[in-house]
Amino acid sequence: MASIWTQPMRGWPTDGIDTETSDSQAETERVLLATLTTQPPAPPKLLAKGLHASYFGKYLLNLPAPYASLDASRPWLMYWCLHGFDLLGVALDMPMRQRGVDTILSFQDPKGGFAGGPAPGHQAHLLPTYASVMALAILNVPEAWEQIDRKGMYEFFMRCKRDDGSFVVCEGGEVDVRGIYCLLVCATVLDIMTPELVKGTDKFLQACQTYEGGFASAAWPTGSLDPNMPTAAAAAEAHGGYTSCALFSHFLLRPVCTASSTEIADIDTHALLRWAVMQQASAMEGGGFRGRTNKLVDGCYGWWVGGLFAVLEGLVRGEDKSGNKADGSADGEWEDEIGRDMLFNRVALQEYILIAAQSSKGGLCDKPGKNADLYHSTNNLSGLSSAQHFVSHSAKQVSLNRESWQASEPPRWLADKLEASGESTADTERRRKEVWANALGWVEDADAIDIVGGEENRVNTTNPVFNILILRLKPFVNYFYGQK
């Protein structure tokens, strides 16, 4: 993949009519061009790991006053710090990990799910539930995992479910595909993914895809009388965060459908691919990603858009045509076509993060001139990881996982519910095995690592769907599925 330094430095064309958006685009190009052209002759610079680790440590222990506005997002603040440490290779000692566990568990709502702050007082919500569960996986204290109230969480999820297959983010809240993603991640890793829970969700996600190919936040009934028209349509424009959450959700639903031999509602993967590659910015903008068409480049979309290609690539090529076919054979068809390159310019994304998104005071930011914050710091590093490491969902690994499955049972309360619904014990076992095998089907090609700036810039490998390290995911998932 080419460096941004070899590309023509041309700005976006204009129609001669100045608007707030065109002015912002011009200013962004000016700032980024100045940053790119004032770097040393041999860019990019090094990843300031020590400085960024100190930044995360400072905010993990003592949040400054402005963060009071994020009081209802405390699980996210912890997740961003903990995952940031993991990506940088910083280990926490046991007292600090236990402190983190105690804090996260204080957010668990007595009626199920996790809230944005200590419960009672804060309301259970799908987004901090994801952040809390992933933080507990990162902290890696198995004694704490048993304290996750899976029954209460399942009941909370069902209270959020709507008849069209969507979910509100909290009781009385709004529908949002980000909430669906957070729910499906938790249901997958905690072994509470059931047909009842996800009934109709694939069709709702299908309706969220816009004419551009990306996904919007939600879909609403169209009221069309034409039987050939969809009964729902996307409610907003395509956006990087919504798109990755919708795509990851689609991926997490596939094994449930596979286990029951039902067809999952299709999404237009080729339109999505076109939309995604078009979000990578020009050389003038540093090679990062934007979140929406004709909007500004932003470091966080290195993850929200750059991170979705590992999943999208697998769907586009089809695992039956890849070098990792279900029978374990390799025909090389896909590798002959593009080798081990990803479907975006991974060099350019790394250069944007290293040159344009690092703050001299520690942490990473949206773009030069912006302040660093925890959200942008962690998502920049996740984007850097997705660009450095070639991770793919391997049909061969999924098959090996199925073969290694050890018979186990779901929680008793859930087994009773499934039996009452008419699902046989064999069908339950088949579905759980399929969900587990697919969740742990990700493999990294060690020969395809591409680290811009040298080995000292390497960050650890994040999982493309769950966004925690691959090495954190496996023990956590195995614990709840009774696998050794």
PDB file of N, CA and C in Angstrom, residues 81-172:
ATOM      1  N   CYS A  81      -9.710   3.403  29.019  1.00  0.00           N
ATOM      2  CA  CYS A  81      -8.398   3.367  29.669  1.00  0.00           C
ATOM      3  C   CYS A  81      -7.821   1.946  29.663  1.00  0.00           C
ATOM      4  N   LEU A  82      -8.637   0.965  30.043  1.00  0.00           N
ATOM      5  CA  LEU A  82      -8.150  -0.407  30.148  1.00  0.00           C
ATOM      6  C   LEU A  82      -7.773  -0.977  28.783  1.00  0.00           C
ATOM      7  N   HIS A  83      -8.598  -0.732  27.778  1.00  0.00           N
ATOM      8  CA  HIS A  83      -8.274  -1.229  26.440  1.00  0.00           C
ATOM      9  C   HIS A  83      -7.074  -0.477  25.872  1.00  0.00           C
ATOM     10  N   GLY A  84      -6.965   0.805  26.181  1.00  0.00           N
ATOM     11  CA  GLY A  84      -5.791   1.559  25.760  1.00  0.00           C
ATOM     12  C   GLY A  84      -4.513   0.973  26.337  1.00  0.00           C
ATOM     13  N   PHE A  85      -4.541   0.650  27.630  1.00  0.00           N
ATOM     14  CA  PHE A  85      -3.390  -0.016  28.242  1.00  0.00           C
ATOM     15  C   PHE A  85      -3.071  -1.329  27.535  1.00  0.00           C
ATOM     16  N   ASP A  86      -4.103  -2.123  27.268  1.00  0.00           N
ATOM     17  CA  ASP A  86      -3.890  -3.418  26.620  1.00  0.00           C
ATOM     18  C   ASP A  86      -3.247  -3.257  25.252  1.00  0.00           C
ATOM     19  N   LEU A  87      -3.742  -2.306  24.458  1.00  0.00           N
ATOM     20  CA  LEU A  87      -3.190  -2.095  23.124  1.00  0.00           C
ATOM     21  C   LEU A  87      -1.725  -1.683  23.191  1.00  0.00           C
ATOM     22  N   LEU A  88      -1.382  -0.906  24.209  1.00  0.00           N
ATOM     23  CA  LEU A  88       0.002  -0.442  24.372  1.00  0.00           C
ATOM     24  C   LEU A  88       0.885  -1.466  25.066  1.00  0.00           C
ATOM     25  N   GLY A  89       0.284  -2.542  25.579  1.00  0.00           N
ATOM     26  CA  GLY A  89       1.068  -3.575  26.249  1.00  0.00           C
ATOM     27  C   GLY A  89       1.399  -3.253  27.693  1.00  0.00           C
ATOM     28  N   VAL A  90       0.553  -2.464  28.344  1.00  0.00           N
ATOM     29  CA  VAL A  90       0.775  -2.098  29.744  1.00  0.00           C
ATOM     30  C   VAL A  90      -0.077  -2.993  30.626  1.00  0.00           C
ATOM     31  N   ALA A  91       0.556  -3.691  31.573  1.00  0.00           N
ATOM     32  CA  ALA A  91      -0.161  -4.609  32.463  1.00  0.00           C
ATOM     33  C   ALA A  91      -0.436  -3.927  33.799  1.00  0.00           C
ATOM     34  N   LEU A  92      -1.612  -4.189  34.349  1.00  0.00           N
ATOM     35  CA  LEU A  92      -1.973  -3.672  35.668  1.00  0.00           C
ATOM     36  C   LEU A  92      -1.722  -4.741  36.725  1.00  0.00           C
ATOM     37  N   ASP A  93      -1.310  -4.322  37.908  1.00  0.00           N
ATOM     38  CA  ASP A  93      -1.106  -5.293  38.985  1.00  0.00           C
ATOM     39  C   ASP A  93      -2.455  -5.716  39.560  1.00  0.00           C
ATOM     40  N   MET A  94      -2.430  -6.770  40.386  1.00  0.00           N
ATOM     41  CA  MET A  94      -3.670  -7.345  40.883  1.00  0.00           C
ATOM     42  C   MET A  94      -4.488  -6.368  41.732  1.00  0.00           C
ATOM     43  N   PRO A  95      -3.881  -5.590  42.626  1.00  0.00           N
ATOM     44  CA  PRO A  95      -4.699  -4.630  43.391  1.00  0.00           C
ATOM     45  C   PRO A  95      -5.437  -3.635  42.500  1.00  0.00           C
ATOM     46  N   MET A  96      -4.793  -3.173  41.433  1.00  0.00           N
ATOM     47  CA  MET A  96      -5.454  -2.236  40.543  1.00  0.00           C
ATOM     48  C   MET A  96      -6.568  -2.930  39.756  1.00  0.00           C
ATOM     49  N   ARG A  97      -6.339  -4.175  39.345  1.00  0.00           N
ATOM     50  CA  ARG A  97      -7.384  -4.909  38.639  1.00  0.00           C
ATOM     51  C   ARG A  97      -8.584  -5.160  39.540  1.00  0.00           C
ATOM     52  N   GLN A  98      -8.337  -5.506  40.803  1.00  0.00           N
ATOM     53  CA  GLN A  98      -9.446  -5.734  41.728  1.00  0.00           C
ATOM     54  C   GLN A  98     -10.210  -4.442  41.985  1.00  0.00           C
ATOM     55  N   ARG A  99      -9.492  -3.353  42.049  1.00  0.00           N
ATOM     56  CA  ARG A  99     -10.150  -2.060  42.209  1.00  0.00           C
ATOM     57  C   ARG A  99     -11.070  -1.780  41.017  1.00  0.00           C
ATOM     58  N   GLY A 100     -10.585  -2.122  39.818  1.00  0.00           N
ATOM     59  CA  GLY A 100     -11.403  -1.944  38.634  1.00  0.00           C
ATOM     60  C   GLY A 100     -12.640  -2.830  38.660  1.00  0.00           C
ATOM     61  N   VAL A 101     -12.475  -4.080  39.081  1.00  0.00           N
ATOM     62  CA  VAL A 101     -13.610  -5.001  39.186  1.00  0.00           C
ATOM     63  C   VAL A 101     -14.656  -4.463  40.146  1.00  0.00           C
ATOM     64  N   ASP A 102     -14.220  -4.011  41.315  1.00  0.00           N
ATOM     65  CA  ASP A 102     -15.163  -3.502  42.317  1.00  0.00           C
ATOM     66  C   ASP A 102     -15.943  -2.305  41.777  1.00  0.00           C
ATOM     67  N   THR A 103     -15.248  -1.455  41.031  1.00  0.00           N
ATOM     68  CA  THR A 103     -15.913  -0.275  40.475  1.00  0.00           C
ATOM     69  C   THR A 103     -16.952  -0.676  39.436  1.00  0.00           C
ATOM     70  N   ILE A 104     -16.573  -1.557  38.520  1.00  0.00           N
ATOM     71  CA  ILE A 104     -17.491  -1.975  37.465  1.00  0.00           C
ATOM     72  C   ILE A 104     -18.709  -2.680  38.046  1.00  0.00           C
ATOM     73  N   LEU A 105     -18.509  -3.583  39.005  1.00  0.00           N
ATOM     74  CA  LEU A 105     -19.634  -4.314  39.575  1.00  0.00           C
ATOM     75  C   LEU A 105     -20.596  -3.402  40.318  1.00  0.00           C
ATOM     76  N   SER A 106     -20.118  -2.247  40.766  1.00  0.00           N
ATOM     77  CA  SER A 106     -21.017  -1.295  41.439  1.00  0.00           C
ATOM     78  C   SER A 106     -21.992  -0.661  40.459  1.00  0.00           C
ATOM     79  N   PHE A 107     -21.730  -0.812  39.154  1.00  0.00           N
ATOM     80  CA  PHE A 107     -22.615  -0.257  38.131  1.00  0.00           C
ATOM     81  C   PHE A 107     -23.743  -1.231  37.753  1.00  0.00           C
ATOM     82  N   GLN A 108     -23.707  -2.456  38.256  1.00  0.00           N
ATOM     83  CA  GLN A 108     -24.696  -3.464  37.867  1.00  0.00           C
ATOM     84  C   GLN A 108     -26.048  -3.142  38.499  1.00  0.00           C
ATOM     85  N   ASP A 109     -27.052  -3.062  37.641  1.00  0.00           N
ATOM     86  CA  ASP A 109     -28.396  -2.733  38.109  1.00  0.00           C
ATOM     87  C   ASP A 109     -29.031  -3.962  38.759  1.00  0.00           C
ATOM     88  N   PRO A 110     -29.717  -3.804  39.892  1.00  0.00           N
ATOM     89  CA  PRO A 110     -30.359  -4.958  40.534  1.00  0.00           C
ATOM     90  C   PRO A 110     -31.380  -5.653  39.642  1.00  0.00           C
ATOM     91  N   LYS A 111     -31.922  -4.951  38.662  1.00  0.00           N
ATOM     92  CA  LYS A 111     -32.910  -5.536  37.755  1.00  0.00           C
ATOM     93  C   LYS A 111     -32.284  -6.034  36.456  1.00  0.00           C
ATOM     94  N   GLY A 112     -30.960  -5.984  36.351  1.00  0.00           N
ATOM     95  CA  GLY A 112     -30.292  -6.505  35.172  1.00  0.00           C
ATOM     96  C   GLY A 112     -29.605  -5.440  34.345  1.00  0.00           C
ATOM     97  N   GLY A 113     -28.491  -5.814  33.730  1.00  0.00           N
ATOM     98  CA  GLY A 113     -27.724  -4.871  32.933  1.00  0.00           C
ATOM     99  C   GLY A 113     -26.849  -3.989  33.797  1.00  0.00           C
ATOM    100  N   PHE A 114     -26.088  -3.126  33.126  1.00  0.00           N
ATOM    101  CA  PHE A 114     -25.206  -2.198  33.824  1.00  0.00           C
ATOM    102  C   PHE A 114     -25.610  -0.771  33.497  1.00  0.00           C
ATOM    103  N   ALA A 115     -25.442   0.098  34.469  1.00  0.00           N
ATOM    104  CA  ALA A 115     -25.769   1.508  34.304  1.00  0.00           C
ATOM    105  C   ALA A 115     -24.499   2.308  34.062  1.00  0.00           C
ATOM    106  N   GLY A 116     -24.684   3.597  33.810  1.00  0.00           N
ATOM    107  CA  GLY A 116     -23.547   4.469  33.544  1.00  0.00           C
ATOM    108  C   GLY A 116     -22.833   4.933  34.796  1.00  0.00           C
ATOM    109  N   GLY A 117     -23.384   4.608  35.956  1.00  0.00           N
ATOM    110  CA  GLY A 117     -22.791   4.952  37.239  1.00  0.00           C
ATOM    111  C   GLY A 117     -23.335   4.008  38.290  1.00  0.00           C
ATOM    112  N   PRO A 118     -22.974   4.212  39.542  1.00  0.00           N
ATOM    113  CA  PRO A 118     -23.420   3.293  40.590  1.00  0.00           C
ATOM    114  C   PRO A 118     -24.934   3.169  40.638  1.00  0.00           C
ATOM    115  N   ALA A 119     -25.403   1.933  40.762  1.00  0.00           N
ATOM    116  CA  ALA A 119     -26.840   1.667  40.879  1.00  0.00           C
ATOM    117  C   ALA A 119     -27.168   1.348  42.343  1.00  0.00           C
ATOM    118  N   PRO A 120     -28.365   1.755  42.825  1.00  0.00           N
ATOM    119  CA  PRO A 120     -29.370   2.538  42.112  1.00  0.00           C
ATOM    120  C   PRO A 120     -28.953   4.005  41.993  1.00  0.00           C
ATOM    121  N   GLY A 121     -29.661   4.714  41.164  1.00  0.00           N
ATOM    122  CA  GLY A 121     -29.345   6.113  40.897  1.00  0.00           C
ATOM    123  C   GLY A 121     -29.129   6.350  39.428  1.00  0.00           C
ATOM    124  N   HIS A 122     -28.520   5.364  38.751  1.00  0.00           N
ATOM    125  CA  HIS A 122     -28.363   5.406  37.303  1.00  0.00           C
ATOM    126  C   HIS A 122     -29.183   4.280  36.695  1.00  0.00           C
ATOM    127  N   GLN A 123     -29.656   4.489  35.486  1.00  0.00           N
ATOM    128  CA  GLN A 123     -30.521   3.527  34.816  1.00  0.00           C
ATOM    129  C   GLN A 123     -29.703   2.572  33.945  1.00  0.00           C
ATOM    130  N   ALA A 124     -30.078   1.290  33.970  1.00  0.00           N
ATOM    131  CA  ALA A 124     -29.420   0.314  33.098  1.00  0.00           C
ATOM    132  C   ALA A 124     -29.575   0.742  31.644  1.00  0.00           C
ATOM    133  N   HIS A 125     -28.522   0.534  30.862  1.00  0.00           N
ATOM    134  CA  HIS A 125     -28.474   1.027  29.491  1.00  0.00           C
ATOM    135  C   HIS A 125     -27.596   0.068  28.700  1.00  0.00           C
ATOM    136  N   LEU A 126     -27.942  -0.181  27.435  1.00  0.00           N
ATOM    137  CA  LEU A 126     -27.205  -1.160  26.644  1.00  0.00           C
ATOM    138  C   LEU A 126     -25.754  -0.765  26.409  1.00  0.00           C
ATOM    139  N   LEU A 127     -25.485   0.519  26.217  1.00  0.00           N
ATOM    140  CA  LEU A 127     -24.114   0.919  25.886  1.00  0.00           C
ATOM    141  C   LEU A 127     -23.151   0.746  27.062  1.00  0.00           C
ATOM    142  N   PRO A 128     -23.449   1.249  28.265  1.00  0.00           N
ATOM    143  CA  PRO A 128     -22.548   0.969  29.383  1.00  0.00           C
ATOM    144  C   PRO A 128     -22.530  -0.505  29.784  1.00  0.00           C
ATOM    145  N   THR A 129     -23.568  -1.266  29.414  1.00  0.00           N
ATOM    146  CA  THR A 129     -23.529  -2.706  29.667  1.00  0.00           C
ATOM    147  C   THR A 129     -22.404  -3.345  28.858  1.00  0.00           C
ATOM    148  N   TYR A 130     -22.294  -2.968  27.582  1.00  0.00           N
ATOM    149  CA  TYR A 130     -21.175  -3.456  26.764  1.00  0.00           C
ATOM    150  C   TYR A 130     -19.840  -3.044  27.373  1.00  0.00           C
ATOM    151  N   ALA A 131     -19.698  -1.770  27.706  1.00  0.00           N
ATOM    152  CA  ALA A 131     -18.432  -1.270  28.238  1.00  0.00           C
ATOM    153  C   ALA A 131     -18.065  -1.988  29.533  1.00  0.00           C
ATOM    154  N   SER A 132     -19.048  -2.250  30.378  1.00  0.00           N
ATOM    155  CA  SER A 132     -18.789  -2.926  31.656  1.00  0.00           C
ATOM    156  C   SER A 132     -18.352  -4.364  31.432  1.00  0.00           C
ATOM    157  N   VAL A 133     -19.060  -5.082  30.552  1.00  0.00           N
ATOM    158  CA  VAL A 133     -18.724  -6.482  30.299  1.00  0.00           C
ATOM    159  C   VAL A 133     -17.345  -6.601  29.666  1.00  0.00           C
ATOM    160  N   MET A 134     -17.030  -5.739  28.708  1.00  0.00           N
ATOM    161  CA  MET A 134     -15.716  -5.789  28.080  1.00  0.00           C
ATOM    162  C   MET A 134     -14.608  -5.401  29.064  1.00  0.00           C
ATOM    163  N   ALA A 135     -14.890  -4.459  29.955  1.00  0.00           N
ATOM    164  CA  ALA A 135     -13.901  -4.079  30.963  1.00  0.00           C
ATOM    165  C   ALA A 135     -13.616  -5.251  31.891  1.00  0.00           C
ATOM    166  N   LEU A 136     -14.658  -6.002  32.270  1.00  0.00           N
ATOM    167  CA  LEU A 136     -14.444  -7.173  33.119  1.00  0.00           C
ATOM    168  C   LEU A 136     -13.640  -8.243  32.390  1.00  0.00           C
ATOM    169  N   ALA A 137     -13.842  -8.381  31.083  1.00  0.00           N
ATOM    170  CA  ALA A 137     -13.033  -9.331  30.309  1.00  0.00           C
ATOM    171  C   ALA A 137     -11.568  -8.909  30.310  1.00  0.00           C
ATOM    172  N   ILE A 138     -11.317  -7.615  30.136  1.00  0.00           N
ATOM    173  CA  ILE A 138      -9.943  -7.108  30.109  1.00  0.00           C
ATOM    174  C   ILE A 138      -9.269  -7.281  31.469  1.00  0.00           C
ATOM    175  N   LEU A 139      -9.998  -7.025  32.543  1.00  0.00           N
ATOM    176  CA  LEU A 139      -9.422  -7.111  33.885  1.00  0.00           C
ATOM    177  C   LEU A 139      -9.034  -8.533  34.257  1.00  0.00           C
ATOM    178  N   ASN A 140      -9.701  -9.535  33.637  1.00  0.00           N
ATOM    179  CA  ASN A 140      -9.281 -10.934  33.739  1.00  0.00           C
ATOM    180  C   ASN A 140      -9.205 -11.425  35.187  1.00  0.00           C
ATOM    181  N   VAL A 141     -10.311 -11.234  35.914  1.00  0.00           N
ATOM    182  CA  VAL A 141     -10.436 -11.771  37.269  1.00  0.00           C
ATOM    183  C   VAL A 141     -11.626 -12.730  37.243  1.00  0.00           C
ATOM    184  N   PRO A 142     -11.394 -14.019  36.994  1.00  0.00           N
ATOM    185  CA  PRO A 142     -12.506 -14.962  36.825  1.00  0.00           C
ATOM    186  C   PRO A 142     -13.479 -14.993  37.995  1.00  0.00           C
ATOM    187  N   GLU A 143     -12.991 -14.742  39.185  1.00  0.00           N
ATOM    188  CA  GLU A 143     -13.898 -14.752  40.340  1.00  0.00           C
ATOM    189  C   GLU A 143     -14.974 -13.682  40.201  1.00  0.00           C
ATOM    190  N   ALA A 144     -14.668 -12.632  39.471  1.00  0.00           N
ATOM    191  CA  ALA A 144     -15.642 -11.553  39.283  1.00  0.00           C
ATOM    192  C   ALA A 144     -16.648 -11.884  38.188  1.00  0.00           C
ATOM    193  N   TRP A 145     -16.267 -12.743  37.255  1.00  0.00           N
ATOM    194  CA  TRP A 145     -17.148 -13.035  36.124  1.00  0.00           C
ATOM    195  C   TRP A 145     -18.430 -13.713  36.580  1.00  0.00           C
ATOM    196  N   GLU A 146     -18.323 -14.533  37.635  1.00  0.00           N
ATOM    197  CA  GLU A 146     -19.512 -15.224  38.134  1.00  0.00           C
ATOM    198  C   GLU A 146     -20.517 -14.244  38.733  1.00  0.00           C
ATOM    199  N   GLN A 147     -20.063 -13.051  39.069  1.00  0.00           N
ATOM    200  CA  GLN A 147     -20.953 -12.065  39.676  1.00  0.00           C
ATOM    201  C   GLN A 147     -21.770 -11.284  38.641  1.00  0.00           C
ATOM    202  N   ILE A 148     -21.529 -11.536  37.370  1.00  0.00           N
ATOM    203  CA  ILE A 148     -22.371 -10.927  36.338  1.00  0.00           C
ATOM    204  C   ILE A 148     -23.739 -11.609  36.374  1.00  0.00           C
ATOM    205  N   ASP A 149     -24.772 -10.845  36.577  1.00  0.00           N
ATOM    206  CA  ASP A 149     -26.130 -11.384  36.679  1.00  0.00           C
ATOM    207  C   ASP A 149     -26.669 -11.617  35.270  1.00  0.00           C
ATOM    208  N   ARG A 150     -26.415 -12.807  34.745  1.00  0.00           N
ATOM    209  CA  ARG A 150     -26.824 -13.092  33.367  1.00  0.00           C
ATOM    210  C   ARG A 150     -28.344 -13.199  33.233  1.00  0.00           C
ATOM    211  N   LYS A 151     -28.994 -13.737  34.224  1.00  0.00           N
ATOM    212  CA  LYS A 151     -30.451 -13.841  34.171  1.00  0.00           C
ATOM    213  C   LYS A 151     -31.088 -12.448  34.160  1.00  0.00           C
ATOM    214  N   GLY A 152     -30.622 -11.592  35.072  1.00  0.00           N
ATOM    215  CA  GLY A 152     -31.138 -10.227  35.098  1.00  0.00           C
ATOM    216  C   GLY A 152     -30.836  -9.483  33.810  1.00  0.00           C
ATOM    217  N   MET A 153     -29.644  -9.729  33.241  1.00  0.00           N
ATOM    218  CA  MET A 153     -29.286  -9.055  31.995  1.00  0.00           C
ATOM    219  C   MET A 153     -30.178  -9.506  30.854  1.00  0.00           C
ATOM    220  N   TYR A 154     -30.449 -10.808  30.780  1.00  0.00           N
ATOM    221  CA  TYR A 154     -31.323 -11.313  29.722  1.00  0.00           C
ATOM    222  C   TYR A 154     -32.712 -10.705  29.837  1.00  0.00           C
ATOM    223  N   GLU A 155     -33.219 -10.627  31.045  1.00  0.00           N
ATOM    224  CA  GLU A 155     -34.550 -10.040  31.252  1.00  0.00           C
ATOM    225  C   GLU A 155     -34.546  -8.557  30.888  1.00  0.00           C
ATOM    226  N   PHE A 156     -33.455  -7.867  31.193  1.00  0.00           N
ATOM    227  CA  PHE A 156     -33.318  -6.455  30.792  1.00  0.00           C
ATOM    228  C   PHE A 156     -33.313  -6.336  29.269  1.00  0.00           C
ATOM    229  N   PHE A 157     -32.580  -7.223  28.603  1.00  0.00           N
ATOM    230  CA  PHE A 157     -32.556  -7.208  27.136  1.00  0.00           C
ATOM    231  C   PHE A 157     -33.955  -7.410  26.561  1.00  0.00           C
ATOM    232  N   MET A 158     -34.696  -8.353  27.128  1.00  0.00           N
ATOM    233  CA  MET A 158     -36.032  -8.620  26.616  1.00  0.00           C
ATOM    234  C   MET A 158     -36.979  -7.445  26.873  1.00  0.00           C
ATOM    235  N   ARG A 159     -36.758  -6.709  27.948  1.00  0.00           N
ATOM    236  CA  ARG A 159     -37.583  -5.519  28.195  1.00  0.00           C
ATOM    237  C   ARG A 159     -37.278  -4.417  27.177  1.00  0.00           C
ATOM    238  N   CYS A 160     -36.079  -4.451  26.606  1.00  0.00           N
ATOM    239  CA  CYS A 160     -35.691  -3.455  25.601  1.00  0.00           C
ATOM    240  C   CYS A 160     -36.126  -3.848  24.186  1.00  0.00           C
ATOM    241  N   LYS A 161     -36.552  -5.086  24.007  1.00  0.00           N
ATOM    242  CA  LYS A 161     -36.865  -5.581  22.671  1.00  0.00           C
ATOM    243  C   LYS A 161     -38.192  -5.027  22.167  1.00  0.00           C
ATOM    244  N   ARG A 162     -38.243  -4.741  20.871  1.00  0.00           N
ATOM    245  CA  ARG A 162     -39.459  -4.261  20.219  1.00  0.00           C
ATOM    246  C   ARG A 162     -39.943  -5.295  19.203  1.00  0.00           C
ATOM    247  N   ASP A 163     -41.199  -5.183  18.810  1.00  0.00           N
ATOM    248  CA  ASP A 163     -41.811  -6.178  17.939  1.00  0.00           C
ATOM    249  C   ASP A 163     -41.137  -6.283  16.576  1.00  0.00           C
ATOM    250  N   ASP A 164     -40.511  -5.197  16.095  1.00  0.00           N
ATOM    251  CA  ASP A 164     -39.879  -5.228  14.774  1.00  0.00           C
ATOM    252  C   ASP A 164     -38.468  -5.804  14.793  1.00  0.00           C
ATOM    253  N   GLY A 165     -38.041  -6.320  15.951  1.00  0.00           N
ATOM    254  CA  GLY A 165     -36.710  -6.915  16.050  1.00  0.00           C
ATOM    255  C   GLY A 165     -35.650  -5.967  16.552  1.00  0.00           C
ATOM    256  N   SER A 166     -35.986  -4.690  16.696  1.00  0.00           N
ATOM    257  CA  SER A 166     -35.024  -3.707  17.196  1.00  0.00           C
ATOM    258  C   SER A 166     -35.028  -3.694  18.728  1.00  0.00           C
ATOM    259  N   PHE A 167     -34.166  -2.863  19.288  1.00  0.00           N
ATOM    260  CA  PHE A 167     -34.075  -2.704  20.735  1.00  0.00           C
ATOM    261  C   PHE A 167     -33.945  -1.225  21.072  1.00  0.00           C
ATOM    262  N   VAL A 168     -34.594  -0.809  22.135  1.00  0.00           N
ATOM    263  CA  VAL A 168     -34.325   0.525  22.675  1.00  0.00           C
ATOM    264  C   VAL A 168     -33.085   0.412  23.560  1.00  0.00           C
ATOM    265  N   VAL A 169     -32.350   1.495  23.702  1.00  0.00           N
ATOM    266  CA  VAL A 169     -31.095   1.440  24.447  1.00  0.00           C
ATOM    267  C   VAL A 169     -31.313   1.357  25.949  1.00  0.00           C
ATOM    268  N   CYS A 170     -32.488   1.746  26.406  1.00  0.00           N
ATOM    269  CA  CYS A 170     -32.860   1.622  27.810  1.00  0.00           C
ATOM    270  C   CYS A 170     -34.385   1.644  27.867  1.00  0.00           C
ATOM    271  N   GLU A 171     -34.940   1.276  28.974  1.00  0.00           N
ATOM    272  CA  GLU A 171     -36.392   1.294  29.086  1.00  0.00           C
ATOM    273  C   GLU A 171     -36.890   2.728  28.937  1.00  0.00           C
ATOM    274  N   GLY A 172     -37.753   2.935  27.933  1.00  0.00           N
ATOM    275  CA  GLY A 172     -38.225   4.273  27.629  1.00  0.00           C
ATOM    276  C   GLY A 172     -37.318   5.062  26.722  1.00  0.00           C
TER     277      GLY A 172
END
